[in-house]
Each structure stands twice: as structure tokens, then as C-alpha cells.
Coordinates of C-alpha atoms in Angstrom, one line a residue:
Chain A
M1 CA -74.5 55.2 3.4
P2 CA -72.6 53.3 6.1
V3 CA -68.8 53.1 5.8
A4 CA -67.5 49.6 5.4
K5 CA -65.4 48.5 8.4
I6 CA -61.8 47.7 7.6
R7 CA -60.5 46.9 11.0
H8 CA -62.2 44.3 13.3
E9 CA -61.5 43.2 16.8
V10 CA -62.2 40.4 19.2
R11 CA -61.7 40.2 22.9
C12 CA -58.9 38.0 24.2
G13 CA -58.4 37.1 27.8
L14 CA -54.6 37.3 27.4
Y15 CA -54.0 40.3 25.2
G16 CA -57.1 42.5 25.6
F17 CA -58.3 43.1 22.0
I18 CA -57.0 41.3 19.0
E19 CA -57.4 43.3 15.9
F20 CA -57.6 42.0 12.4
D21 CA -58.2 43.3 8.9
N22 CA -60.6 42.3 6.1
L23 CA -58.3 39.6 4.7
E24 CA -57.8 38.1 8.1
K25 CA -61.5 38.2 8.8
R26 CA -62.2 36.3 5.6
L27 CA -59.7 33.7 6.6
I28 CA -61.1 33.5 10.1
D29 CA -64.6 33.0 8.7
S30 CA -63.5 30.3 6.3
A31 CA -64.6 26.7 6.9
P32 CA -61.1 25.3 7.5
F33 CA -60.5 27.9 10.2
Q34 CA -63.9 27.7 11.8
R35 CA -63.2 24.0 12.2
L36 CA -60.6 24.9 14.9
R37 CA -63.5 25.8 17.2
C38 CA -64.0 22.0 17.4
I39 CA -60.5 20.9 18.1
H40 CA -59.4 20.9 21.8
Q41 CA -56.0 22.6 22.2
L42 CA -54.9 20.1 24.9
A43 CA -56.7 16.9 23.8
L44 CA -58.2 15.1 26.8
C45 CA -56.3 17.2 29.3
Y46 CA -59.7 18.5 30.5
Q47 CA -60.2 15.1 32.1
I48 CA -57.5 16.1 34.6
Y49 CA -57.6 19.9 34.5
P50 CA -61.3 20.7 33.9
G51 CA -60.7 24.2 32.7
A52 CA -58.5 23.1 29.9
T53 CA -61.3 23.0 27.4
H54 CA -60.0 25.7 25.1
K55 CA -59.7 25.2 21.4
R56 CA -57.1 25.7 18.6
F57 CA -59.3 28.6 17.4
E58 CA -58.5 31.1 20.1
H59 CA -54.9 29.9 20.2
S60 CA -54.5 30.7 16.5
L61 CA -55.9 34.2 17.0
G62 CA -53.4 34.7 19.8
V63 CA -50.5 33.5 17.8
M64 CA -51.4 35.9 15.0
E65 CA -51.4 38.8 17.6
V66 CA -48.0 37.8 19.1
A67 CA -46.4 37.1 15.7
G68 CA -47.4 40.6 14.5
R69 CA -46.0 42.2 17.7
I70 CA -42.7 40.4 17.3
F71 CA -42.4 41.4 13.7
N72 CA -43.0 45.0 14.5
T73 CA -40.6 45.0 17.4
V74 CA -37.8 43.5 15.3
F75 CA -38.3 45.4 12.1
N76 CA -39.8 48.7 13.0
Q77 CA -36.4 49.8 14.3
R78 CA -33.5 49.9 12.0
P79 CA -31.2 47.0 12.9
D80 CA -27.5 47.1 13.1
D81 CA -25.9 48.0 9.8
K82 CA -24.4 44.5 9.2
V83 CA -27.8 43.0 9.7
Y84 CA -29.6 45.7 7.7
E85 CA -27.4 45.3 4.6
R86 CA -28.4 41.7 4.3
I87 CA -32.1 42.2 4.4
A88 CA -32.5 45.8 3.2
E89 CA -34.6 44.8 0.2
E90 CA -37.2 43.1 2.4
L91 CA -37.3 46.1 4.7
Q92 CA -38.5 48.6 2.1
P93 CA -41.9 49.8 3.1
E94 CA -44.0 47.9 0.6
R95 CA -42.1 44.6 1.0
K96 CA -42.1 45.0 4.8
S97 CA -45.9 45.5 4.8
Y98 CA -46.3 42.4 2.6
W99 CA -44.2 40.3 4.9
L100 CA -46.0 41.5 8.0
R101 CA -49.3 40.3 6.4
V102 CA -47.6 37.0 5.5
V103 CA -46.4 36.5 9.1
R104 CA -49.8 37.2 10.6
V105 CA -51.6 35.0 8.2
A106 CA -49.1 32.2 8.6
A107 CA -49.6 32.5 12.4
L108 CA -53.3 32.5 12.0
L109 CA -53.3 29.4 9.8
H110 CA -50.4 27.4 11.4
D111 CA -52.7 24.9 13.1
I112 CA -55.5 24.3 10.5
G113 CA -54.2 20.9 9.7
H114 CA -54.5 19.5 13.3
L115 CA -56.2 16.2 13.7
P116 CA -59.1 15.8 16.1
F117 CA -57.8 16.2 19.7
S118 CA -54.7 18.0 18.5
H119 CA -51.4 16.1 19.0
A120 CA -52.8 13.0 20.5
A121 CA -51.2 10.0 18.7
E122 CA -50.6 11.9 15.4
E123 CA -47.8 9.6 14.2
A124 CA -49.9 6.4 14.7
L125 CA -53.0 7.9 13.2
L126 CA -51.8 9.3 9.9
P127 CA -50.2 7.5 6.9
E128 CA -46.4 7.4 7.0
G129 CA -44.8 10.7 6.2
W130 CA -47.8 12.8 7.2
N131 CA -48.2 15.1 10.2
H132 CA -50.5 18.0 11.0
E133 CA -47.9 20.5 9.6
R134 CA -48.0 18.8 6.2
L135 CA -51.8 18.8 6.2
T136 CA -51.7 22.5 7.1
A137 CA -49.5 23.1 4.1
D138 CA -51.9 21.2 1.9
I139 CA -54.9 23.1 3.1
I140 CA -53.2 26.5 2.6
R141 CA -52.2 25.5 -0.9
K142 CA -55.3 23.8 -2.1
S143 CA -58.5 24.8 -0.2
E144 CA -60.5 28.0 -0.2
I145 CA -57.7 29.5 1.9
A146 CA -55.5 29.6 -1.3
D147 CA -58.3 31.4 -3.2
I148 CA -58.7 34.0 -0.4
L149 CA -55.0 34.7 -0.3
R150 CA -54.8 35.0 -4.1
S151 CA -57.8 37.3 -4.3
E152 CA -56.1 39.8 -2.1
R153 CA -54.4 42.9 -3.6
P154 CA -51.5 42.8 -3.5
Q155 CA -51.8 39.0 -3.9
I156 CA -50.4 36.9 -1.1
D157 CA -48.5 33.8 -2.3
P158 CA -49.7 30.8 -0.4
E159 CA -46.2 29.3 -0.8
D160 CA -44.8 32.2 1.3
V161 CA -47.4 31.5 3.9
V162 CA -46.4 27.8 4.0
D163 CA -42.7 28.7 4.2
V164 CA -43.3 30.8 7.3
A165 CA -45.9 28.6 8.9
W166 CA -44.2 25.2 8.7
D167 CA -41.5 24.8 11.3
I168 CA -38.3 24.3 9.2
R169 CA -37.0 21.6 11.4
K170 CA -40.2 19.6 11.2
R171 CA -40.4 20.2 7.5
A172 CA -36.9 18.9 6.9
K173 CA -38.0 15.6 8.6
V174 CA -40.8 15.3 6.0
E175 CA -39.2 16.8 2.9
G176 CA -35.6 15.9 3.5
E177 CA -34.2 19.1 2.1
V178 CA -35.2 22.5 3.3
L179 CA -33.1 25.5 2.4
P180 CA -35.2 28.7 2.7
S181 CA -33.7 32.1 2.4
T182 CA -32.2 33.9 5.4
W183 CA -35.2 36.2 5.4
K184 CA -37.7 33.4 5.4
T185 CA -35.8 31.5 8.1
L186 CA -36.0 34.6 10.3
L187 CA -39.7 34.9 9.7
N188 CA -40.2 31.2 10.4
E189 CA -38.3 31.7 13.6
I190 CA -40.7 34.4 14.7
L191 CA -43.5 32.0 14.5
T192 CA -42.0 28.6 15.3
G193 CA -38.8 29.5 17.2
N194 CA -38.0 27.3 20.2
T195 CA -37.4 30.1 22.7
F196 CA -39.2 33.1 21.3
G197 CA -41.6 31.7 18.8
A198 CA -45.1 33.3 18.8
D199 CA -46.6 29.8 18.9
R200 CA -44.8 28.9 22.1
I201 CA -45.4 32.2 23.8
D202 CA -49.1 31.9 23.2
Y203 CA -49.6 28.3 24.1
L204 CA -47.7 28.5 27.4
L205 CA -49.7 31.5 28.5
R206 CA -53.0 30.2 27.3
D207 CA -52.7 26.6 28.4
S208 CA -51.6 27.6 31.9
W209 CA -54.4 30.2 32.1
H210 CA -57.1 27.7 31.1
A211 CA -55.7 24.8 33.1
G212 CA -55.6 26.9 36.1
V213 CA -51.9 26.3 36.9
P214 CA -49.6 29.3 37.5
Y215 CA -46.4 27.6 36.0
G216 CA -46.8 28.9 32.5
R217 CA -46.6 32.6 33.4
F218 CA -43.8 34.9 32.3
D219 CA -43.5 38.4 31.0
P220 CA -44.4 38.4 27.3
E221 CA -44.2 42.2 26.8
R222 CA -40.7 42.3 28.1
L223 CA -39.7 39.3 26.1
I224 CA -41.1 40.5 22.9
G225 CA -39.8 44.0 23.4
S226 CA -36.3 42.7 23.7
L227 CA -36.2 40.7 20.5
R228 CA -33.6 41.7 17.9
A229 CA -32.3 40.5 14.5
V230 CA -28.6 39.8 15.1
I231 CA -25.7 38.1 13.3
D232 CA -24.8 34.7 14.7
P233 CA -21.0 35.0 15.0
S234 CA -20.4 31.3 14.7
K235 CA -22.4 30.8 11.5
D236 CA -22.2 34.3 10.1
E237 CA -26.0 34.3 9.5
I238 CA -28.9 36.4 10.7
A239 CA -30.9 35.0 13.5
L240 CA -33.5 36.1 16.1
G241 CA -31.7 37.1 19.3
L242 CA -32.5 38.8 22.5
D243 CA -31.3 42.1 24.0
I244 CA -29.6 41.3 27.3
G245 CA -32.3 43.3 29.1
G246 CA -34.8 40.6 28.3
I247 CA -32.8 37.7 29.6
H248 CA -34.8 37.2 32.8
A249 CA -38.0 37.1 30.8
A250 CA -36.5 34.4 28.6
E251 CA -35.4 32.5 31.7
A252 CA -38.9 32.7 33.0
L253 CA -40.3 31.3 29.7
L254 CA -37.9 28.4 29.7
L255 CA -38.8 27.5 33.2
A256 CA -42.5 27.9 32.4
R257 CA -42.1 25.5 29.6
Y258 CA -40.3 23.0 31.8
F259 CA -43.1 23.1 34.4
M260 CA -45.9 23.0 31.9
Y261 CA -44.4 19.9 30.3
T262 CA -43.8 18.1 33.6
Q263 CA -47.0 19.1 35.3
V264 CA -49.6 19.4 32.5
Y265 CA -48.6 18.2 29.0
L266 CA -46.9 15.0 30.3
H267 CA -49.2 14.4 33.3
D268 CA -49.4 10.6 33.7
V269 CA -53.2 10.4 33.5
R270 CA -53.3 12.7 30.5
R271 CA -50.8 10.5 28.8
V272 CA -52.8 7.3 29.4
Y273 CA -55.9 9.0 28.1
D274 CA -54.0 9.7 24.9
L275 CA -53.1 6.0 24.6
H276 CA -56.8 5.0 25.2
L277 CA -58.0 7.5 22.7
Q278 CA -55.5 6.2 20.2
D279 CA -56.7 2.6 20.8
F280 CA -60.3 3.7 20.2
L281 CA -59.5 5.7 17.1
Q282 CA -57.5 2.9 15.5
A283 CA -60.4 0.5 16.1
W284 CA -63.0 3.0 14.9
L285 CA -61.3 4.6 11.8
P286 CA -61.5 2.8 8.5
G287 CA -58.0 1.4 7.8
R288 CA -57.0 2.4 11.4
K289 CA -55.9 5.9 10.2
F290 CA -57.3 9.3 9.5
S291 CA -57.3 10.4 5.9
A292 CA -54.4 12.5 4.7
E293 CA -56.5 13.9 2.0
W294 CA -57.1 17.5 3.0
S295 CA -60.8 17.8 2.2
Q296 CA -61.7 14.6 4.1
H297 CA -59.5 15.7 6.9
L298 CA -61.5 18.9 7.3
E299 CA -64.7 16.9 7.8
M300 CA -63.4 15.4 11.0
T301 CA -63.4 17.1 14.4
D302 CA -63.5 16.3 18.1
H303 CA -67.3 16.3 17.9
E304 CA -67.5 13.4 15.5
V305 CA -65.0 11.4 17.6
L306 CA -66.7 12.2 20.9
S307 CA -70.1 11.3 19.5
A308 CA -68.9 7.9 18.4
L309 CA -67.0 7.4 21.7
R310 CA -70.0 8.2 23.9
K311 CA -72.3 6.0 21.8
A312 CA -69.9 3.0 22.2
A313 CA -69.3 3.7 25.9
A314 CA -73.1 3.6 26.6
D315 CA -73.7 0.3 24.8
P316 CA -72.1 -2.8 26.3
A317 CA -72.9 -4.7 23.1
N318 CA -70.9 -2.3 21.0
E319 CA -67.6 -4.0 19.9
L320 CA -65.7 -0.8 20.9
H321 CA -67.4 -0.5 24.2
M322 CA -64.4 -1.3 26.5
L323 CA -62.1 0.9 24.5
A324 CA -64.5 3.8 24.7
A325 CA -65.3 3.2 28.3
R326 CA -61.7 3.6 29.2
V327 CA -62.0 7.3 28.2
A328 CA -65.7 8.1 28.6
N329 CA -66.2 6.3 31.9
R330 CA -62.8 7.0 33.4
Q331 CA -61.9 3.3 33.4
H332 CA -58.3 4.2 32.4
F333 CA -55.3 2.2 33.2
R334 CA -53.5 3.2 36.4
T335 CA -49.9 4.3 36.8
V336 CA -47.7 1.8 38.6
Y337 CA -44.3 3.1 37.7
E338 CA -42.8 6.5 37.0
L339 CA -39.2 6.7 35.9
V340 CA -36.9 8.5 38.3
R341 CA -34.1 10.5 36.6
T342 CA -31.4 9.5 39.0
H343 CA -32.2 5.8 38.3
F344 CA -31.9 6.4 34.6
K345 CA -28.5 8.0 35.2
T346 CA -27.2 5.0 36.9
H347 CA -29.2 2.4 35.0
P348 CA -29.9 3.7 31.5
T349 CA -32.0 0.6 30.6
I350 CA -34.1 0.7 33.7
F351 CA -37.3 1.7 32.0
E352 CA -37.1 -1.0 29.4
D353 CA -36.2 -3.6 32.1
I354 CA -39.3 -2.7 34.2
R355 CA -41.6 -2.6 31.2
E356 CA -40.4 -6.1 30.1
F357 CA -40.9 -7.3 33.6
A358 CA -44.5 -5.9 33.8
I359 CA -45.4 -7.4 30.4
R360 CA -44.0 -10.8 31.5
E361 CA -45.8 -10.7 34.8
F362 CA -49.2 -9.3 33.8
G363 CA -49.5 -9.9 30.0
A364 CA -49.2 -7.4 27.2
D365 CA -52.9 -6.7 27.0
N366 CA -52.9 -5.5 30.6
V367 CA -49.9 -3.2 30.4
R368 CA -49.3 0.0 28.5
S369 CA -46.3 2.3 28.6
D370 CA -45.3 5.7 27.5
A371 CA -41.9 7.4 27.3
Y372 CA -40.8 10.9 26.3
G373 CA -37.3 12.4 26.3
P374 CA -34.9 13.1 27.8
K375 CA -35.3 16.3 25.9
W376 CA -33.4 19.4 26.8
E377 CA -34.6 22.8 26.0
I378 CA -32.9 24.0 22.9
N379 CA -31.9 27.1 24.8
D380 CA -28.7 28.1 23.2
F381 CA -30.0 31.3 21.7
L382 CA -28.2 34.6 20.9
V383 CA -27.9 37.4 23.3
L384 CA -27.0 41.0 22.3
T385 CA -24.9 42.4 25.1
E386 CA -24.5 46.0 26.3
D387 CA -21.2 46.4 24.4
G388 CA -22.9 45.2 21.1
S389 CA -21.3 41.8 21.0
V390 CA -23.4 38.7 20.4
V391 CA -22.9 35.8 22.7
S392 CA -24.6 32.6 23.6
S393 CA -27.4 32.5 26.2
V394 CA -25.7 29.6 28.0
S395 CA -22.7 31.7 28.8
E396 CA -24.8 34.7 29.9
S397 CA -27.3 32.9 32.2
S398 CA -26.7 29.9 34.4
V399 CA -30.5 29.5 34.7
V400 CA -30.8 29.0 30.9
A401 CA -27.8 26.7 31.0
N402 CA -29.3 24.5 33.7
V403 CA -32.9 24.0 32.9
P404 CA -33.4 20.3 33.5
P405 CA -34.4 17.9 30.7
I406 CA -38.0 16.9 30.2
H407 CA -38.1 13.1 30.7
I408 CA -40.8 10.7 31.5
G409 CA -41.2 6.9 31.5
L410 CA -44.6 5.6 32.6
I411 CA -46.0 2.1 33.0
F412 CA -49.7 1.6 33.4
V413 CA -51.8 -1.5 34.1
V414 CA -55.6 -2.3 34.1
P415 CA -57.3 -0.8 37.2
E416 CA -57.9 -4.3 38.7
L417 CA -54.2 -5.1 38.8
K418 CA -52.9 -1.8 40.2
A419 CA -52.1 -2.8 43.8
E420 CA -50.5 -6.1 42.9
A421 CA -48.5 -4.6 40.0
A422 CA -47.3 -1.7 42.0
K423 CA -46.0 -4.0 44.7
K424 CA -44.3 -6.4 42.3
I425 CA -42.7 -3.7 40.2
K426 CA -41.4 -2.0 43.3
A427 CA -39.8 -5.2 44.5
H428 CA -38.3 -5.8 41.0
L429 CA -37.0 -2.2 40.9
D430 CA -35.3 -2.6 44.3
E431 CA -33.7 -5.7 43.0
L432 CA -32.5 -3.9 39.9
L433 CA -31.1 -1.0 41.8
N434 CA -29.8 -3.3 44.5
M435 CA -31.2 -1.0 47.2
K436 CA -33.8 -1.2 49.9
T437 CA -35.9 1.9 49.1
T438 CA -36.7 4.0 46.2
R439 CA -37.8 7.6 46.2
K440 CA -40.9 8.7 44.2
P441 CA -40.4 12.0 42.4
K442 CA -42.2 14.9 43.9
K443 CA -45.1 15.9 41.7
E444 CA -48.1 18.1 42.3
K445 CA -51.1 16.6 40.7
S446 CA -54.7 17.4 40.2
S447 CA -56.7 14.5 41.3
G448 CA -58.9 14.6 38.2
V449 CA -62.6 14.7 38.3
Chain B
M1 CA -31.8 2.1 23.4
E2 CA -29.3 1.8 20.6
F3 CA -25.9 1.8 22.2
K4 CA -24.0 1.3 18.9
K5 CA -25.2 4.7 17.9
H6 CA -24.2 6.1 21.3
L7 CA -20.8 4.6 21.1
M8 CA -20.2 6.1 17.7
I9 CA -21.1 9.6 19.1
L10 CA -19.0 9.0 22.1
E11 CA -15.9 8.0 20.1
V12 CA -16.4 11.1 17.9
I13 CA -16.6 13.4 20.9
E14 CA -13.5 11.8 22.5
R15 CA -11.5 12.1 19.2
L16 CA -12.6 15.6 18.5
N17 CA -11.4 16.7 22.0
K18 CA -8.2 14.9 21.4
Y19 CA -7.6 16.9 18.2
G20 CA -8.3 20.2 19.9
S21 CA -11.8 20.8 18.6
W22 CA -14.2 23.0 20.5
T23 CA -16.5 19.9 20.1
G24 CA -19.9 21.6 19.9
K25 CA -23.0 19.9 18.5
T26 CA -22.1 21.1 15.0
H27 CA -18.7 19.5 15.1
V28 CA -20.2 16.2 16.1
Q29 CA -22.9 16.5 13.4
K30 CA -20.4 17.3 10.6
A31 CA -17.9 14.7 11.7
L32 CA -20.5 12.0 11.6
F33 CA -21.7 13.2 8.2
L34 CA -18.2 13.2 6.8
L35 CA -17.7 9.8 8.3
S36 CA -20.7 8.5 6.4
A37 CA -19.5 10.4 3.2
T38 CA -16.1 8.6 3.2
G39 CA -18.1 5.3 2.8
K40 CA -15.6 3.5 5.0
A41 CA -17.9 3.1 8.1
V42 CA -21.5 2.3 8.5
V43 CA -23.0 5.4 10.1
P44 CA -26.4 4.5 11.4
F45 CA -27.9 8.0 11.1
Q46 CA -30.2 9.6 8.5
F47 CA -29.0 13.0 7.2
V48 CA -30.9 15.8 5.4
L49 CA -29.6 18.9 3.8
Y50 CA -30.7 21.6 6.3
K51 CA -30.1 25.2 7.0
H52 CA -26.4 24.9 7.9
G53 CA -25.5 21.9 5.7
P54 CA -26.0 18.2 6.3
Y55 CA -27.7 17.5 9.5
S56 CA -29.2 14.5 11.4
F57 CA -32.2 14.8 13.7
D58 CA -31.4 11.3 15.0
I59 CA -28.0 12.5 16.2
E60 CA -29.6 15.4 18.1
D61 CA -32.1 13.0 19.7
E62 CA -29.5 10.4 20.6
M63 CA -27.2 13.0 22.2
E64 CA -30.1 14.2 24.3
Q65 CA -30.6 10.7 25.5
M66 CA -26.9 10.3 26.2
K67 CA -26.9 13.4 28.3
G68 CA -29.8 12.0 30.3
Y69 CA -27.8 9.1 31.6
A70 CA -24.5 11.0 31.7
G71 CA -23.0 9.2 28.6
I72 CA -21.9 12.6 27.6
V73 CA -21.9 16.0 29.4
S74 CA -22.0 19.5 28.1
A75 CA -20.6 22.7 29.5
P76 CA -21.0 26.3 28.5
M77 CA -18.0 27.8 26.5
S78 CA -16.9 31.3 27.4
G79 CA -18.6 33.5 24.8
Y80 CA -20.4 31.1 22.6
G81 CA -22.2 27.7 22.7
V82 CA -21.6 24.6 24.6
T83 CA -18.8 22.0 24.5
L84 CA -19.3 18.3 24.8
D85 CA -17.3 15.7 26.6
T86 CA -17.6 12.0 27.6
G87 CA -19.6 11.5 30.8
S88 CA -19.5 9.2 33.8
S89 CA -21.6 6.5 32.0
A90 CA -19.2 6.3 29.1
P91 CA -17.8 2.9 30.3
F92 CA -21.3 1.6 30.4
I93 CA -21.8 2.4 26.7
R94 CA -18.5 0.7 25.8
K95 CA -19.6 -2.4 27.7
E96 CA -22.9 -2.5 25.8
A97 CA -21.6 -2.0 22.2
R98 CA -18.5 -2.4 20.1
L99 CA -16.9 -0.7 17.1
T100 CA -14.6 -2.6 14.7
D101 CA -11.0 -1.6 14.4
G102 CA -11.8 -0.3 10.9
E103 CA -14.6 1.9 12.2
K104 CA -12.3 3.3 15.0
A105 CA -9.5 4.1 12.5
E106 CA -11.9 5.9 10.2
I107 CA -13.4 7.9 13.1
E108 CA -9.8 8.8 14.1
R109 CA -9.0 10.0 10.5
V110 CA -12.2 12.1 10.2
C111 CA -11.9 13.7 13.6
K112 CA -8.3 14.6 12.9
F113 CA -9.5 16.4 9.8
V114 CA -12.4 18.1 11.6
G115 CA -10.6 18.9 14.8
S116 CA -9.1 22.3 14.0
K117 CA -11.9 23.6 11.8
K118 CA -14.4 26.3 12.7
V119 CA -18.2 25.9 12.4
T120 CA -18.4 28.1 9.2
E121 CA -15.7 26.0 7.5
L122 CA -17.3 22.8 8.5
E123 CA -20.7 23.8 7.1
R124 CA -19.1 24.5 3.7
I125 CA -16.9 21.4 3.7
A126 CA -19.7 19.1 4.7
T127 CA -22.0 20.7 2.1
A128 CA -19.4 20.1 -0.6
A129 CA -19.2 16.5 0.6
W130 CA -22.9 16.3 0.4
I131 CA -22.9 17.5 -3.2
R132 CA -20.2 15.1 -4.2
T133 CA -21.6 12.0 -2.4
R134 CA -25.3 12.5 -2.3
E135 CA -25.9 14.5 -5.5
N136 CA -23.1 12.8 -7.4
I137 CA -21.7 16.0 -8.8
T138 CA -18.0 15.4 -9.3
D139 CA -16.8 18.2 -11.5
A140 CA -15.1 20.7 -9.2
V141 CA -16.5 23.8 -11.0
K142 CA -20.0 22.4 -10.8
V143 CA -19.6 21.5 -7.1
A144 CA -18.5 25.0 -6.3
A145 CA -21.4 26.5 -8.3
R146 CA -23.9 24.2 -6.6
L147 CA -22.5 25.1 -3.2
H148 CA -22.8 28.8 -4.0
A149 CA -26.4 28.3 -5.2
L150 CA -27.3 26.5 -2.0
K151 CA -25.5 29.0 0.2
P152 CA -25.4 32.4 -1.6
H153 CA -23.4 34.0 1.2
V154 CA -20.5 31.6 0.3
S155 CA -18.6 33.0 -2.7
T156 CA -17.7 30.6 -5.5
S157 CA -14.0 30.8 -4.6
E158 CA -14.8 30.0 -1.0
A159 CA -16.9 27.1 -2.2
A160 CA -14.1 25.8 -4.4
E161 CA -11.7 26.0 -1.4
A162 CA -14.1 24.0 0.7
D163 CA -14.4 21.4 -2.0
C164 CA -10.6 21.2 -2.3
A165 CA -10.3 20.7 1.4
V166 CA -12.7 17.8 1.6
L167 CA -11.5 15.9 -1.4
P168 CA -8.5 14.2 0.3
L169 CA -10.8 13.0 3.0
L170 CA -13.3 11.6 0.6
N171 CA -10.5 9.9 -1.4
G172 CA -9.3 8.2 1.7
K173 CA -6.0 10.0 2.0
K174 CA -4.6 10.9 5.4
S175 CA -5.5 14.5 6.4
P176 CA -2.7 17.0 7.2
V177 CA -2.3 17.6 10.9

């Protein structure tokens, strides 16, 4: 009689093999998780970077792998006594083994609530107060996922999984009051942390690899191997910190994030595609929104959207034809203005001024705009120094302290008006700045195909 | 861009520095929350009860924007964290928005109170103020018990001390220097 397999594995381009157990296999095989095979990780980024067609499915597997590695690094060695005494109960073998499972499962499931095309226009396309994290929590609590977790022995509490999977910061925005225990805060940080979170580590590596841009690379083994549980001296609470030996790996990650944002995630053509997709979806969806009811949400993937989009784009008589053609036939609006940081510094309202001018000159229907930031890296993390003291990363590394902010301001017009609009906006900008020439920011771009 | 919000942040940073504060992000957050808790100034930020006491995501976002155009600047402190100061675009903010004399006086009073306090103290004090003003618990014993329940690492006596410390501020009395 053949012996039932209790460990499984799948190949991963980034980490070699990713192993998982029977519980994780049942979760992977569930309908909510399989749906992630049909959700593009980077929305319509593949219109600019053709290789960026990867899905939330493989990203979620990767995050599970990374989160498990971080957990083991941090807790398989006995931490400093002061740290240990505060979490000793959770580090007893049975409890620790339970929490490792919770962390891996939370990592696996953290994206199951994503809308079609991932982040694109989430705020505009869900009822107020909803986002993909809240949908994820609902699916973990109410769908077959909850049944699978409860059927496990020892049982896994879906609420523990939600507490670890849902970024505390984002949860507080929705729920207004979030006060998890120190232990759960630490586990949440392993998954969602700004600098060392498993989610971030995987998406930077994976997105850069698929997009074919080298900016997202750093040394994950060194980074993960340097993570420690430490006591934050200013708040007297346990937090995830970094051994000083890993500081360069952390610097590389922060720079990788900066470059990935400026070159890929916030690429101007990708952003205008997001806007066009949002326009199409709002016109196509009943009530202009996706459903926030979890079972209906699970029925919708990129496939349904793309099918409707292609149909409308192919039929000039279809009332959504033009909206669909902007995406499907590459008739997207063209960039005529990109905010320059030095201009913003001297003229804080420059973007609003130019946008108002463009709308006045060319009409609201012919102009779209998009802005993000300025957002600095939240890079003030804890560093465990050689003498055992815990200090801030910004005082240990001038690279960490000086990563530039991520900031864009973009104005687009219909393709037919591009030349005229660019010329008039340039003249208006010069007038505003009271100077003869302006300098365009240097930016490497894929031409798009 | 909401320059009234920026001006309020700017004034708080300036006053905190005046009163010898390290003026990190936490100090600004807690000062603005306490300002709203006194009820004597309209503070245009939403607060939630978060990991380390009352916290506003709006303030965080607005400060990032202000750093972007040099309304404020930050510099690393030796050892821990960053310190904030007014930037070269501060006069621009003052041109775009105004605070009333009453608002200025209340900012002054709150920042004088916050100025010398450490982050851990501020978290407890602001949480006590949250309990009194947002949860409407006014009995001192109950306030201390609630604070301890929210933050188990803070003992009941430490919680009671924090509550005592914030009461004069909430009652509108001048804070000791």
C-alpha cells in the first residue's frame, strides 16, 4: 500500500523549491486560492513590460516561503533575555509550531481578496470602507477556507490568521481601533512590515524578475538571516529589527523599492492604463462597483473583465467601445506633463496649477491626471549593533536616511491633442516658474509594445 | 493641498522645538491629539486608537507632503529616530493659511506640556486622554484600569500617573513648566 505523501513541493524561479504540507495543499487547491491564477500581479503593467504577466498565485506561494524563513530565523534562536521573557509562552515548542503554521497560512492567503487586476483603482471600485484586505479577512472567516482551517488538528483559528495577514496599519484605517498583542504585532510585521515584510521581499524580487528590470534585486538570504526580535528602546516594546551585519542588504532593498516604484509601478503609461481600466469598469459594472460580498467577489477575475473589454473594443457599436479601445487597442491618453521634484519644492501648488490650466484649455473630458506622494520610505527601523545596543537605522546608515521620496504628478490628454497640449503646458509652466527652460526628469522607459 | 493642516503641523513643530522637545513624529502626533482632546481648537485630523496610542494617518501623510516641498525638514538624531524642524518653505505655508489667536495660544499651551516628555510617557498620557474624551470614562480608577487593559505592559499605578498628568491639560489649566 502506497504511503500517503505529507510534504509537497513546487518549483519556484526565485527560491528553488517551495515546500508545503497537507493543510497548505488543501488551501492551495481551494477555489478562492486557485482564483489567484487569474489575477495579474501587476494589473496592466504587461502592456509596458511584456514579461510582467505573473499572477497573485505564485506571489502568494513565495510570500509563504519567505514568511516561514523569517519566522524560523527570528525564533529558532533564543532571543535576548529581555525579549524572551515577554514572549516565552509563545515560544514553547507546541505554541511555536502552531504560530509557524499560522504565519505561513496567513502569508499564503494574504491576497485572496484582491479585485481583478490587483490594486488598480481599488478605492473607486469598491463600496466605501472596503478594500482587498477586508475582503481577504471575510473570505478567511466565511468561505471554505475557514472550514479547512477548523478541520485541522490542532485546529487553526481563522481569526489568528486574519490578525497576522491584515496589515495593522491598513486595518486601523478600516476598523478605527486595532490593538493586537505584542506577539501578534510581531508576526504581522513578519508578513506586512515595511522594510522586512515577506510580502515586500517577494514582490520586489518577483516583479523585477518578471518585468525584466534589474532594479528590484537585493540579497534576501542575507537580509532574512539578519532579522532579530529586539526591544524598541523608545517605546519599550518588542519589534522586528536587524542585526547590523545585514544593514547593506536592507539598504539594497530600500533602493530596490525606490527604483521599482519610479520605473515600474508608477510608470506613466501603466498609470494611465489604470485610469482607463477604471473608466471601463465603472461603466461596465452594475452600480459602477464590484460587489463587496465575498462569494460574488470570488466569481470575478481578470478573465471576465478582459473578455468584456475585448468584446467591447471589437464592436464600434458597443456603448463601451471607446473606453475599451483605450486599453485593448492602445489608444490611451498621452503624457504631456510630469511633475519635477525641484519645481514642487519651490512651487508646492504647481501640479494643481498645471492641471487646472490643462482642463481649462482642453476640456475635462480630454484631460486625465494622476498623482502619488510624496511618500518617503518608512525606513526608521531598529538595528542591533555589535555592542548589543538597539539604535535607529537612520543614524546607522546615511543611505537609509537619504532614500528619496516617491512622488509623481502626471497629466495626460487624448492622443490627438498631445503635441498642442505639450507645447501650451510647457509655455504655461515656464510662465509659472518664471524661467526660460525646464528640465525633464531622467527616466528610463520601456517603449511599450 | 490643505495648507491649514500644514500650518497647524508647522506651528506644533516650531513650539515643540521651542520647549526643548526632541520633536519626532510621535511628539507631533501626540501633541495634535492632545490639542484635539482639549476641545479648544478645531484639529482637522482623524485619530484612531492604534498600537502606541492615539494616532492619525492623515498627519503622517500631510507631513510627508510637507517634507516634499520643504515645509518641514527631518534630520537623524544621534542614537534614535529623526527630529523635525521647519523648512525653507515655511513662510509659504504661513502666507497660504492662518490660525486664530485662540488656536495659537492653545498650541502653545499643549506644546509646553508635551515638550519635555518622552515617547513612552506621551503614549500613556495620550491614551488616558483618549479614554477620557473619546470613551467618556471619567472615573480615575476606571481610566487607569482601562489604560492597563489596553496596554498590559503599563501597570495600573503608571496608568493612574499618566491620567493625573493629563487632567490639568484637559481641564484647561496652565501646565507646569
